[in-house]
XYZ file of C-alpha atoms in Angstrom:
763
model
C 6.572 6.978 -36.760
C 7.527 4.508 -33.931
C 4.133 2.510 -33.176
C 1.879 2.258 -30.194
C 2.612 -0.778 -28.278
C -0.377 -0.904 -25.770
C -1.392 -4.181 -23.807
C 0.711 -6.974 -23.349
C 3.915 -5.392 -24.230
C 6.885 -6.178 -22.889
C 7.885 -2.094 -23.663
C 11.074 -1.689 -21.535
C 10.226 1.582 -18.282
C 10.231 5.099 -19.590
C 11.317 5.657 -16.502
C 14.621 4.017 -15.829
C 16.328 5.751 -18.285
C 17.157 9.046 -15.967
C 17.138 6.368 -12.513
C 19.521 4.564 -14.292
C 21.600 7.735 -15.287
C 21.571 9.605 -12.074
C 18.898 11.751 -12.596
C 16.000 11.083 -10.278
C 14.811 13.906 -8.467
C 14.358 13.487 -4.268
C 13.626 14.883 -1.769
C 18.122 14.847 -1.423
C 18.414 16.908 -5.191
C 15.890 20.320 -3.779
C 18.103 22.219 -2.647
C 16.829 26.146 -2.002
C 18.492 29.524 -1.961
C 18.743 29.434 2.264
C 17.462 26.263 2.771
C 17.983 25.737 6.829
C 17.730 22.623 7.836
C 15.839 20.617 10.818
C 16.468 18.165 13.059
C 14.719 16.343 16.191
C 14.630 15.255 19.681
C 13.171 12.062 20.156
C 12.034 10.968 23.957
C 14.025 7.585 25.117
C 11.711 6.168 27.026
C 8.701 4.608 25.835
C 6.344 6.373 28.819
C 7.504 9.781 30.675
C 6.224 13.030 32.035
C 8.631 15.678 30.367
C 9.039 17.819 33.647
C 11.553 20.629 31.475
C 12.914 21.502 28.540
C 15.888 24.077 28.163
C 16.486 25.320 24.732
C 19.737 27.773 25.941
C 22.460 25.473 25.128
C 21.308 24.625 22.347
C 20.020 27.778 20.967
C 23.688 29.299 21.603
C 25.313 26.026 19.737
C 27.163 27.806 16.667
C 24.217 27.695 13.398
C 21.383 26.723 15.466
C 18.094 29.166 14.561
C 15.548 28.290 16.499
C 14.483 25.389 18.915
C 10.581 24.612 18.638
C 8.496 22.403 21.968
C 4.959 20.943 21.771
C 4.720 24.733 24.226
C 5.602 26.862 21.847
C 2.808 24.900 18.982
C 0.148 25.048 21.733
C -0.904 29.070 21.120
C -1.172 27.797 17.389
C -3.398 25.034 17.783
C 0.131 22.988 16.454
C 0.587 20.477 19.194
C -1.888 17.897 17.597
C -2.539 16.935 14.258
C -5.035 14.872 12.196
C -4.382 11.045 11.238
C -5.839 10.409 8.138
C -7.646 7.420 9.478
C -10.091 9.304 11.662
C -7.732 10.316 15.465
C -5.153 12.590 16.379
C -1.053 12.453 17.063
C 0.699 14.488 18.319
C 2.849 16.597 16.575
C 5.080 17.177 19.609
C 4.298 16.671 23.063
C 4.067 19.185 25.777
C 3.854 17.253 28.666
C 4.240 13.333 28.389
C 5.383 11.098 25.192
C 3.804 8.381 24.414
C 6.646 5.527 22.491
C 10.258 5.844 22.574
C 11.410 7.860 19.783
C 8.696 10.040 19.554
C 9.627 14.079 18.707
C 9.488 16.080 21.496
C 11.373 19.346 19.708
C 12.774 20.265 16.801
C 15.794 22.396 16.080
C 16.398 24.173 13.544
C 20.265 25.598 12.094
C 22.188 26.405 8.837
C 22.825 22.674 8.331
C 21.969 19.155 9.618
C 25.394 18.883 11.210
C 24.979 22.461 12.886
C 21.096 20.932 13.949
C 22.612 17.267 15.374
C 24.247 19.311 16.891
C 21.481 21.491 18.989
C 19.401 18.391 19.044
C 22.557 16.920 21.504
C 22.507 20.189 23.291
C 18.987 20.214 23.956
C 17.931 18.957 27.578
C 15.042 17.437 28.606
C 14.279 16.382 32.267
C 11.649 12.831 32.013
C 10.049 10.949 34.535
C 10.023 7.485 33.182
C 6.319 5.903 33.756
C 5.892 2.079 32.657
C 5.140 1.706 29.559
C 2.000 -1.136 28.722
C 3.987 -2.962 25.677
C 1.089 -5.795 25.289
C -1.698 -5.203 23.509
C -3.663 -8.277 25.679
C -2.558 -6.523 28.788
C -3.868 -3.192 27.324
C -7.070 -4.422 27.457
C -6.520 -6.325 30.854
C -9.156 -4.137 33.434
C -7.187 -1.786 36.145
C -4.681 -1.283 32.602
C -2.586 2.379 32.384
C -5.288 4.097 30.020
C -2.581 5.176 27.403
C -4.611 8.530 25.635
C -5.629 10.318 28.364
C -6.356 13.216 26.075
C -9.835 10.713 24.441
C -13.420 10.412 26.602
C -13.050 6.824 27.009
C -10.834 5.679 29.583
C -9.885 2.439 27.579
C -7.181 1.648 25.301
C -9.587 0.333 22.914
C -9.207 2.100 19.827
C -12.089 0.105 18.506
C -14.064 -2.589 18.318
C -15.524 -4.538 14.427
C -17.191 -7.856 14.229
C -18.815 -8.962 11.239
C -20.381 -12.812 10.624
C -22.892 -14.200 12.350
C -21.074 -14.972 15.961
C -23.630 -17.572 17.650
C -24.530 -19.982 14.045
C -21.057 -20.150 14.059
C -20.515 -21.216 17.796
C -22.841 -23.912 17.645
C -21.156 -25.245 14.347
C -17.749 -25.419 16.706
C -19.779 -26.295 20.123
C -21.121 -29.644 17.719
C -18.752 -30.363 14.458
C -17.070 -33.248 14.210
C -13.729 -31.695 14.288
C -12.479 -28.356 15.017
C -8.894 -26.749 15.353
C -7.460 -23.709 17.309
C -4.777 -21.237 16.240
C -3.061 -18.783 17.941
C -1.297 -16.966 15.913
C 1.376 -13.889 16.076
C 2.383 -11.493 13.168
C 5.553 -9.292 14.604
C 5.700 -5.381 13.508
C 7.701 -5.061 10.895
C 8.781 -1.878 9.303
C 8.591 -1.022 5.388
C 12.619 -0.043 5.579
C 12.465 1.139 2.219
C 15.466 2.873 0.259
C 14.818 6.944 0.665
C 13.868 7.118 4.288
C 10.545 10.511 4.958
C 11.172 13.705 3.787
C 10.483 16.791 3.014
C 11.069 20.547 2.323
C 8.774 23.375 3.562
C 9.203 26.737 1.591
C 6.624 29.826 3.161
C 6.232 32.690 0.681
C 5.402 35.284 3.519
C 4.339 37.521 1.416
C 1.779 35.506 -1.370
C 0.632 33.875 2.166
C 1.678 30.073 0.200
C 3.131 27.374 1.489
C 5.213 24.917 -1.355
C 5.959 21.087 0.530
C 8.018 18.862 -1.666
C 7.315 15.788 0.749
C 8.050 11.704 0.120
C 3.946 11.316 0.122
C 1.941 8.318 -1.460
C -0.911 10.548 -1.265
C -0.447 14.528 -2.819
C -3.645 15.506 -2.766
C -4.627 14.368 0.766
C -1.739 15.254 2.474
C -2.741 18.611 1.097
C -6.146 18.830 2.811
C -4.612 17.667 5.906
C -2.519 20.546 6.345
C -4.950 23.097 4.757
C -6.937 21.714 8.079
C -4.342 21.597 10.513
C -3.341 25.055 9.534
C -6.583 26.834 8.565
C -7.433 29.015 11.828
C -3.956 30.631 10.713
C -5.776 31.553 7.864
C -3.871 28.773 5.362
C -6.437 28.007 2.637
C -5.886 25.346 0.438
C -5.728 27.267 -2.730
C -2.913 28.694 -1.361
C -0.790 25.405 -0.157
C 1.500 22.923 -3.239
C 1.706 19.699 -2.659
C 4.654 17.884 -4.653
C 6.243 15.203 -4.094
C 9.220 13.821 -6.703
C 10.487 10.956 -7.527
C 10.082 8.911 -3.958
C 12.558 5.570 -3.365
C 10.146 2.898 -2.076
C 6.802 3.778 -0.698
C 4.791 0.268 0.641
C 2.422 1.963 2.422
C 4.634 3.920 4.005
C 4.593 7.412 2.935
C 1.065 8.026 3.157
C 0.073 8.790 6.719
C 1.163 12.584 7.707
C 4.112 13.035 9.785
C 5.084 14.785 12.703
C 8.484 16.424 10.998
C 5.823 17.312 8.220
C 4.303 19.926 9.996
C 7.515 21.234 11.852
C 9.617 21.645 9.000
C 6.074 23.475 8.111
C 6.242 25.798 11.268
C 9.533 25.961 11.346
C 9.786 27.394 7.836
C 6.973 29.926 8.161
C 8.338 30.894 11.925
C 11.728 32.173 9.834
C 10.903 32.978 6.679
C 13.610 30.555 4.911
C 12.822 26.897 2.850
C 13.301 24.293 6.006
C 14.553 20.857 4.851
C 14.113 18.001 7.110
C 14.994 14.195 6.312
C 15.000 11.317 8.967
C 18.204 9.245 9.544
C 18.130 5.300 9.019
C 17.678 4.669 12.400
C 15.169 7.297 12.911
C 12.595 5.863 9.726
C 13.387 2.102 11.707
C 11.947 3.327 15.678
C 9.513 6.237 14.913
C 7.269 5.315 11.799
C 5.979 3.337 8.888
C 5.279 0.526 10.896
C 3.128 -3.022 10.023
C 1.049 -5.234 11.693
C 1.428 -7.157 15.312
C -1.498 -9.001 15.125
C -2.877 -11.652 17.734
C -4.657 -13.491 16.391
C -7.206 -16.917 17.835
C -8.791 -18.562 14.839
C -11.021 -22.169 15.181
C -11.772 -23.974 13.157
C -15.233 -26.741 12.541
C -15.334 -29.930 10.020
C -16.593 -32.787 9.289
C -14.986 -36.183 9.342
C -13.911 -35.969 5.889
C -12.589 -32.516 5.366
C -15.398 -30.568 4.521
C -15.134 -27.047 6.592
C -18.220 -26.352 8.027
C -17.235 -23.639 9.889
C -14.625 -20.413 10.537
C -13.935 -17.894 13.534
C -11.528 -15.047 14.125
C -10.011 -12.945 16.522
C -7.698 -10.447 16.238
C -5.861 -7.957 18.733
C -4.437 -5.264 16.747
C -1.409 -3.413 18.009
C -1.561 0.349 16.332
C 1.272 1.496 19.004
C -0.078 5.086 20.421
C -2.022 7.106 17.920
C -4.249 5.211 15.311
C -2.469 6.360 12.373
C -3.165 4.690 9.565
C -6.515 2.075 9.539
C -9.967 2.684 10.471
C -12.376 -0.097 10.593
C -15.973 2.412 9.803
C -14.805 2.576 6.032
C -11.714 0.075 6.035
C -13.484 -2.912 7.220
C -11.327 -3.321 10.130
C -8.262 -3.327 7.631
C -10.755 -6.098 5.228
C -10.067 -8.759 8.010
C -13.485 -9.981 6.757
C -11.664 -11.307 3.605
C -10.625 -13.965 6.156
C -12.384 -16.654 4.560
C -9.897 -16.936 2.058
C -10.743 -18.898 -1.269
C -13.271 -20.980 0.467
C -16.607 -21.867 0.462
C -17.968 -21.799 4.591
C -20.917 -21.215 4.989
C -20.729 -20.177 8.587
C -18.154 -17.339 9.753
C -17.189 -14.732 12.565
C -14.158 -12.682 11.706
C -13.194 -9.451 14.451
C -11.037 -7.109 15.892
C -9.735 -5.084 18.684
C -8.079 -2.228 17.633
C -5.324 -1.306 20.401
C -3.589 0.977 21.774
C 0.195 0.407 23.536
C 2.921 2.365 23.895
C 4.608 2.188 20.420
C 4.857 3.855 17.144
C 1.677 4.300 15.101
C 1.057 0.855 13.465
C -1.287 0.246 11.229
C 0.216 0.373 7.883
C -1.021 -1.361 4.730
C 2.560 -2.447 4.531
C 3.466 -4.242 0.613
C -0.576 -5.054 0.306
C -3.718 -4.063 0.453
C -4.672 -3.304 3.758
C -4.165 -6.868 6.660
C -5.008 -9.128 3.716
C -1.884 -10.865 4.198
C -2.717 -11.222 7.623
C -6.050 -12.314 7.288
C -4.610 -14.710 4.773
C -1.780 -16.077 6.635
C -4.099 -17.028 9.330
C -6.429 -19.014 7.349
C -4.372 -20.796 5.871
C -2.385 -21.785 8.740
C -5.666 -22.770 9.974
C -6.740 -24.937 7.243
C -2.764 -26.425 7.759
C -3.569 -27.363 10.977
C -6.878 -29.290 10.003
C -4.950 -31.067 7.557
C -2.571 -32.409 9.596
C -5.287 -33.313 11.881
C -7.032 -35.363 9.628
C -3.725 -36.930 7.900
C -4.544 -35.678 5.058
C -2.982 -33.863 2.372
C -3.198 -30.065 2.571
C -3.724 -29.463 -1.680
C -6.446 -32.004 -1.028
C -8.103 -30.552 1.351
C -7.797 -27.060 -0.112
C -9.671 -28.573 -3.067
C -12.598 -30.231 -1.137
C -12.915 -26.449 0.235
C -12.158 -24.162 -3.160
C -15.345 -21.361 -4.305
C -16.102 -23.552 -6.845
C -15.674 -21.613 -10.505
C -19.428 -21.769 -11.411
C -21.080 -19.892 -8.000
C -19.787 -16.820 -8.866
C -20.313 -14.189 -8.197
C -20.032 -15.783 -4.711
C -21.682 -13.835 -1.504
C -18.720 -14.882 1.270
C -20.136 -15.338 4.911
C -18.433 -12.624 5.952
C -20.446 -10.346 3.095
C -17.651 -9.668 -0.006
C -19.225 -10.327 -3.254
C -15.802 -11.525 -5.458
C -16.742 -11.270 -9.080
C -14.740 -14.331 -10.670
C -11.961 -17.357 -9.533
C -10.809 -21.125 -10.945
C -8.693 -21.515 -7.580
C -8.765 -25.329 -8.237
C -7.412 -24.414 -11.421
C -4.727 -21.798 -9.970
C -3.624 -24.251 -7.613
C -3.624 -27.450 -9.986
C -1.502 -24.895 -12.419
C 1.173 -24.801 -9.335
C 1.966 -28.869 -8.863
C 2.134 -29.349 -11.891
C 4.961 -26.393 -12.517
C 7.053 -27.070 -9.416
C 6.035 -30.886 -9.539
C 4.000 -31.779 -6.439
C 3.560 -35.531 -6.248
C 6.663 -36.140 -6.852
C 7.854 -33.461 -3.978
C 5.495 -35.666 -1.804
C 7.352 -38.954 -2.385
C 10.808 -37.328 -1.805
C 9.029 -35.919 1.458
C 8.870 -38.884 2.349
C 12.136 -40.222 1.724
C 13.453 -38.476 3.870
C 11.705 -38.123 6.139
C 12.137 -41.878 6.859
C 15.911 -41.367 6.684
C 15.453 -38.189 9.178
C 16.211 -35.246 7.094
C 13.558 -32.076 7.214
C 12.032 -31.139 4.274
C 9.090 -28.750 3.953
C 6.441 -28.214 1.437
C 4.170 -24.968 2.214
C 1.256 -24.449 0.197
C -0.590 -20.993 0.738
C -3.692 -20.311 -1.411
C -5.453 -16.797 -1.694
C -8.229 -14.671 -2.366
C -7.128 -10.861 -1.973
C -8.722 -7.394 -2.109
C -7.244 -4.610 -3.639
C -8.404 -1.512 -5.413
C -9.128 0.985 -2.802
C -11.967 2.382 -4.597
C -15.720 2.400 -4.290
C -16.984 5.676 -2.402
C -19.489 3.299 -0.877
C -17.206 1.910 1.125
C -14.155 3.208 1.646
C -12.636 7.575 1.938
C -10.172 9.046 3.741
C -11.068 11.839 6.215
C -15.123 11.729 3.884
C -13.296 12.120 0.883
C -14.827 9.030 -1.457
C -11.872 7.255 -2.850
C -11.599 7.817 -6.735
C -8.847 9.122 -8.677
C -7.933 10.576 -11.978
C -6.889 11.188 -14.891
C -6.400 14.659 -17.763
C -5.058 13.842 -20.920
C -4.334 16.470 -23.257
C -3.432 16.077 -26.917
C -1.758 18.632 -28.187
C -1.834 20.350 -32.222
C 1.091 18.301 -33.112
C -0.140 14.684 -31.648
C 1.876 14.545 -28.100
C 0.407 13.731 -25.231
C 0.495 15.119 -21.923
C -1.581 12.836 -19.281
C -1.661 13.469 -15.030
C -2.455 11.887 -12.424
C -3.858 12.320 -8.681
C -1.604 8.796 -8.166
C 1.750 8.629 -7.684
C 4.714 6.188 -8.411
C 7.195 5.058 -5.794
C 8.417 1.920 -7.904
C 5.810 0.767 -9.490
C 5.850 2.225 -13.024
C 2.975 3.997 -13.428
C 4.721 6.771 -16.654
C 4.867 3.140 -18.255
C 1.898 1.810 -17.750
C 0.083 4.859 -18.155
C 1.364 5.465 -21.683
C 0.244 1.703 -22.610
C -3.308 2.559 -21.206
C -3.246 5.546 -23.688
C -1.517 4.029 -26.480
C -4.074 1.352 -26.731
C -6.867 3.484 -26.512
C -6.102 5.444 -28.946
C -3.536 4.298 -31.344
C -0.754 7.337 -29.334
C 2.918 6.089 -29.356
C 3.776 5.635 -26.157
C 7.657 7.668 -26.722
C 4.644 10.328 -27.620
C 3.014 10.548 -24.617
C 4.487 12.792 -21.192
C 3.133 11.023 -18.212
C 3.154 13.729 -14.726
C 2.285 12.545 -11.090
C 2.985 14.458 -7.932
C 1.569 17.896 -8.798
C -1.140 19.191 -6.477
C -1.401 22.627 -8.667
C -1.070 20.665 -11.764
C -2.741 16.672 -11.189
C -6.422 16.855 -11.367
C -6.966 16.037 -7.608
C -6.924 12.417 -6.998
C -6.050 9.915 -2.952
C -3.037 8.536 -4.914
C -0.951 5.290 -4.812
C -1.315 2.343 -2.423
C -3.597 -0.901 -1.866
C -3.054 -2.378 -5.251
C -5.407 1.113 -6.483
C -3.806 3.021 -9.755
C -4.138 0.288 -12.348
C -8.018 0.079 -10.964
C -8.520 3.716 -10.799
C -6.266 5.679 -12.000
C -6.055 3.443 -15.033
C -9.588 3.182 -15.506
C -9.939 7.067 -15.493
C -6.643 7.833 -17.733
C -9.220 4.687 -20.539
C -12.616 6.784 -19.871
C -10.362 10.333 -20.258
C -8.985 8.505 -24.133
C -12.847 7.612 -24.854
C -13.949 11.060 -24.332
C -11.563 12.214 -26.381
C -11.546 9.821 -29.295
C -15.581 9.944 -29.165
C -14.200 13.950 -29.512
C -12.056 13.048 -31.742
C -15.081 10.926 -34.307
C -16.653 14.493 -34.838
C -13.905 15.927 -36.222
C -13.245 12.919 -38.157
C -16.225 13.347 -39.886
C -16.044 17.028 -40.464
C -12.782 16.340 -42.658
C -13.365 12.924 -44.702
C -17.085 14.931 -44.651
C -18.746 11.817 -43.316
C -21.359 11.051 -41.187
C -19.697 9.818 -37.966
C -21.544 6.983 -38.463
C -19.803 6.091 -41.461
C -16.647 5.995 -39.002
C -14.934 2.760 -38.324
C -11.886 3.058 -35.648
C -9.191 0.894 -35.867
C -6.269 1.228 -33.460
C -4.689 5.247 -34.399
C -6.567 6.155 -36.686
C -10.400 6.816 -37.666
C -12.159 5.450 -41.005
C -14.614 5.228 -43.687
C -16.401 2.252 -43.910
C -16.060 -0.234 -46.991
C -13.088 2.718 -48.045
C -10.101 2.844 -46.021
C -8.378 4.225 -47.830
C -9.884 7.563 -46.736
C -8.924 8.552 -42.807
C -7.367 10.361 -40.656
C -5.089 9.701 -37.833
C -5.686 10.482 -34.296
C -2.843 12.869 -35.161
C -4.042 14.708 -38.311
C -7.265 14.440 -35.819
C -5.517 16.441 -33.229
C -4.140 19.195 -35.616
C -7.586 20.272 -36.392
C -8.715 20.361 -33.387
C -6.901 23.010 -32.911
C -7.006 24.023 -36.614
C -10.019 23.189 -38.529
C -12.359 21.679 -35.973
C -16.167 21.891 -36.279
C -18.509 25.087 -36.154
C -19.720 25.362 -32.935
C -16.757 23.089 -31.414
C -14.878 23.666 -28.557
C -10.883 23.944 -30.130
C -8.371 21.592 -28.165
C -8.484 17.377 -27.915
C -8.207 16.804 -23.928
C -10.613 14.785 -21.100
C -10.529 15.033 -17.595
C -11.881 11.969 -15.917
C -12.331 10.813 -12.115
C -13.223 7.280 -11.584
C -15.225 5.751 -9.094
C -15.144 2.020 -9.261
C -18.323 0.381 -8.693
C -16.691 -2.582 -6.728
C -13.440 -4.143 -5.048
C -11.770 -6.736 -6.922
C -10.539 -10.310 -5.774
C -7.725 -11.440 -7.338
C -5.867 -14.481 -6.321
C -3.394 -17.168 -6.201
C -1.460 -19.805 -5.613
C 2.229 -20.390 -4.467
C 4.074 -23.855 -3.561
C 6.955 -23.141 -1.301
C 10.491 -26.201 -1.390
C 12.674 -26.204 1.582
C 15.376 -27.970 2.748
C 15.844 -27.870 6.722
C 19.023 -27.978 8.906
C 17.710 -31.074 11.344
C 20.594 -29.284 13.993
C 20.710 -25.841 13.818
C 16.934 -25.503 11.846
C 18.564 -23.393 8.941
C 16.431 -23.602 6.331
C 17.156 -23.532 2.374
C 14.646 -22.355 -0.006
C 15.175 -24.763 -2.868
C 11.793 -23.573 -5.162
C 9.156 -21.762 -5.196
C 6.334 -21.000 -7.563
C 3.463 -18.178 -7.461
C 0.756 -19.219 -9.976
C -0.995 -15.127 -10.048
C -3.965 -13.865 -11.673
C -3.061 -10.552 -12.830
C -5.957 -10.697 -14.802
C -5.420 -8.102 -18.606
C -1.131 -7.819 -18.737
C -1.062 -4.526 -19.751
C 3.546 -4.930 -19.002
C 4.697 -8.543 -19.181
C 7.649 -7.056 -17.722
C 6.836 -5.148 -15.126
C 4.567 -7.700 -14.031
C 7.536 -10.358 -13.754
C 9.217 -7.779 -12.308
C 6.799 -7.114 -9.164
C 5.532 -10.138 -8.386
C 10.138 -11.746 -8.185
C 10.076 -8.576 -5.597
C 6.768 -9.888 -3.791
C 7.984 -12.981 -3.533
C 11.334 -11.781 -2.327
C 9.998 -8.536 0.458
C 7.664 -12.250 1.027
C 10.874 -13.874 2.222
C 12.083 -11.534 4.723
C 9.344 -11.519 7.860
C 8.711 -15.168 7.129
C 12.366 -15.744 7.765
C 14.313 -13.079 9.338
C 12.245 -9.466 9.428
C 10.760 -8.238 13.074
C 10.966 -5.198 15.157
C 12.204 -5.868 18.611
C 11.139 -3.980 22.107
C 12.573 -4.723 25.317
C 10.353 -4.413 28.596
C 10.974 -0.637 28.812
C 10.189 -0.126 25.232
C 12.974 0.799 23.461
C 13.786 -0.474 20.221
C 16.895 -2.810 19.761
C 16.345 -2.923 16.110
C 17.140 0.345 15.205
C 19.916 -0.036 12.597
C 20.519 -2.540 9.458
C 23.168 -5.220 11.595
C 20.121 -6.013 14.152
C 16.474 -5.580 11.632
C 18.052 -7.983 8.625
C 16.402 -7.866 5.234
C 17.022 -10.022 2.411
C 19.826 -9.769 -0.348
C 16.959 -10.205 -3.487
C 20.343 -11.703 -6.270
C 21.063 -14.244 -3.497
C 18.338 -14.868 -2.274
C 16.843 -15.467 -5.806
C 18.735 -17.260 -7.001
C 17.372 -20.559 -5.078
C 13.886 -19.639 -6.540
C 12.051 -20.790 -9.597
C 9.796 -18.496 -9.814
C 6.237 -20.273 -12.381
C 3.782 -17.078 -13.430
C 1.290 -17.794 -15.437
C -0.640 -15.476 -17.557
C -3.792 -16.806 -17.511
C -7.800 -15.663 -18.867
C -9.972 -15.677 -15.474
C -10.889 -11.782 -15.518
C -11.642 -9.397 -18.164
C -8.792 -7.139 -16.784
C -9.461 -3.431 -18.351
C -12.939 -4.406 -19.526
C -12.779 -2.383 -22.940
C -15.973 -3.774 -24.434
C -18.293 -2.777 -22.254
C -21.008 -0.397 -22.504
C -21.090 -0.199 -18.645
C -17.448 0.912 -18.926
C -16.670 -1.040 -15.768
C -12.778 -1.231 -15.180
C -12.012 -4.628 -12.984
C -8.375 -3.157 -14.075
C -7.003 -6.481 -11.373
C -3.777 -5.672 -14.040
C -0.467 -5.078 -12.152
C -1.274 -6.665 -8.725
C 1.716 -6.985 -6.556
C 2.558 -10.627 -5.548
C 2.640 -8.467 -1.936
C 3.523 -10.967 1.234
C 1.877 -14.232 0.173
C 5.214 -16.425 -0.136
C 5.228 -15.253 3.695
C 2.203 -18.273 4.254
C 4.220 -20.585 2.010
C 7.615 -20.235 3.578
C 5.848 -20.716 6.588
C 3.517 -23.448 6.468
C 6.371 -25.630 4.756
C 9.018 -24.905 8.014
C 6.396 -26.109 10.002
C 4.915 -28.873 7.507
C 9.125 -30.327 7.486
C 8.966 -30.449 11.301
C 6.087 -33.032 11.545
C-alpha cells in the first residue's frame, strides 16, 4: 500500500496527468446534441441612445435561429440582473448603452460562424452621447449622471471611511515632517488563458436547467440565476450549475456576466442547448477589469523617522455597474489594511466608488479585495518619506514595524492582526539578496552616471474571506464546505464547494485528508464544481480555499476519525479511551500490535459496525472561520535602468513569504513564481487604455502586453524562506481554529518592489 504523505511533501499534482495529455474538460469541449451558438452585438460607443434595432437582415442570414434584444427581455423582467455586490446590471439595454463593447443584442445560430454573420447583419441606430470617463470629474457638481435607473442622482456609488479623521488631520498639521503622494493604479485585465463562456441546456419536459459555466463560484451563481428567473417559475432546485476545468480565473470568473443570462434565455426560447464563448477581443474589452484607482496619501512623522499618522483617500472607478465590490461587507475592498505592517497610532482611510462610462470594474484580481492597491500606496508613501529624510528605506521600515511582542495587534483602522515578524522577513530578504553590498554598488554606479534601482516592498495581507460576521455574498455567509465519504474498500471521494482554476486543489485537499486520516493521496478523489453533488460553498477567490474549504476538510476528517475510534474499539474489544491514534490506524495503548487500519475500519463501517450505530463512514462540515488571516512578507527587487531609453532590466528579485504550514512546497513555489511574474506585468507593461471617446485601445494582445514567463524569470532569482511564524492548519487546537494560511498567492506585491526600484534608480 502506498504511504500517505500529508503535509510538507512535494507531491506531484494529481490533476496534471490529464492536463498534460490534453484530457482537460473545458467549456469548449462540451458538445451537446442539437446545440446552437450565441454571439453578441456590442456597442461601438461608450455612451449612446439606442434609436432603433433592426433584426430583419440578421434573421434572414443562413443558420440564424433567433435575435434577442433588450425589448424582448422586458416582458420577462430579464433586461436587468442583480450583481454579486448589491447593484444591478443590464443584461441588454433597452434604450441607452453605458460603455464601449456593452452587449446590445444576441444572435443565436447553428454555428459560431453563422452567429457572427448574424451579428454583422444586425442594424443598430445610435445617437452618441458624451461619455464620462474620469471618476474624479464624475463626482464634480453638474457632471452628467450615468445611472438614470437609480434614485440617487449622483455618480457616487458609495462612500466608506474608517479611522479618526480629526486626529489624523491635527497630527498632519503639527508634524515636524509630512509627505504627500498622488498615485494612479491603472485599469488592468485578468487576461486568463481561457475566456468566459457557458452552455445552457433547458429541458422543457422536466423544467430543468443545466448550466456549464466558467465560474469560480458555482453555488453563488446558481442562486443568482434563481433570483433572476424565479418569477418565471425556475426554482433553485431545478437549476444545476457545473463548472468544468477552468483555464485561469484570478477573480474574473466570479461575477455574473450578461452572456450567461442570454445563453439561458436563448436555450429556453429555442428549446435547445446554447453555447456562448467570448473571443479574446470581447474578453479584453467588456469584462474582468480590476483597479483603476486614484489614490492620495499623506504621512506625518518625526524628524528621526517615526511615522505618527497616515491619511489615505481613494477614488475607485468601478465603471457603469458595481459588479464586484461592496464596502458594506468587504470594507471598501479592504483598504482598511492600508496601514500595512506598520505601527501607526493614528490613521484614516476613505474610499469613494464611482460610476463612469467604462465596463464594470472592481475585480479582486490576483489578490484579495483591493489589498494590493492599499499595500502599494503605503509602501510608496514610506519610500517618499525615506527620500525626504535622506534615510535608507529599509531603516525607515524597521523603525516603524509592528514588533512581534505586540501581537495580537489592533490596527488604527480596526483589524486585529494575528501574528507577524516583519523585521525578520525583511532581514531575511536583505541577507539573501546581499542588500548592503548592493547599496554600495548603487552608490558607485550613481557616481558614474549609471542608474540602478533597489526596491523594497513589505506587506501584510488580509486573506481567507470567510468570517460571517464580516463577509457575505447576497446575504449568504461566506463559510465553505467539504463532504468526505470513505467507501468499504477504504477509498475516498471528497467533494467541495470551491472551484480550482489551476491552484492544485485536487492535490492540496487530498494531502489535508491524508494528513488527518492516513489514507494515501492516490486513494482520494477530489470533486468540485457541480452544484448537484457538492455541498453548498461560496467558491474560490481572495485566497480563501485552504483557510475555509481546506479547514472544513480537516474537521470533516476528524469527525470521521471520531466515528472510526468507536468502530475500532468495537473490533478490538477495547474501550475508546484505551485506544491511541497513529496516522492511518488505531491501536491499543501499550499493545501496538493490536491495531486496526483506517481501511479495515472503513470495511467494518459497512459490515460489522457496533449495534445501534449508523452504517457508513462519511462526514460533512461547513466551516466559518472566526477571523481572517494576515500573512506577510518582504520583497526586494534590483534592476538596471538605461538612462537614454528608460528600458529596465530586472537583475534579481527576492521574495520572502509567510506561508504558514506549507502543505505542498512544490505548489507553493509555483504560486510564488507565478505571482512574481504576474506582478512584473502591471509594473512594467499592463494597462487598459481608452481614448477620449471611451473606446478601448487595448483590445488585443498586440496592444495589451503580458510577460512571457520563461523569458522574464530567467533574470530573476527567487528566494523563498519557510518559516514557523504561523501555525497554519492548527491540528492540535481543541477549538478547531483553522488559521490555514498555507498556499497563499504572492499576488501583486512585486508591483510595489519593481515600481520602487524604478523610482529609486531615478532619485
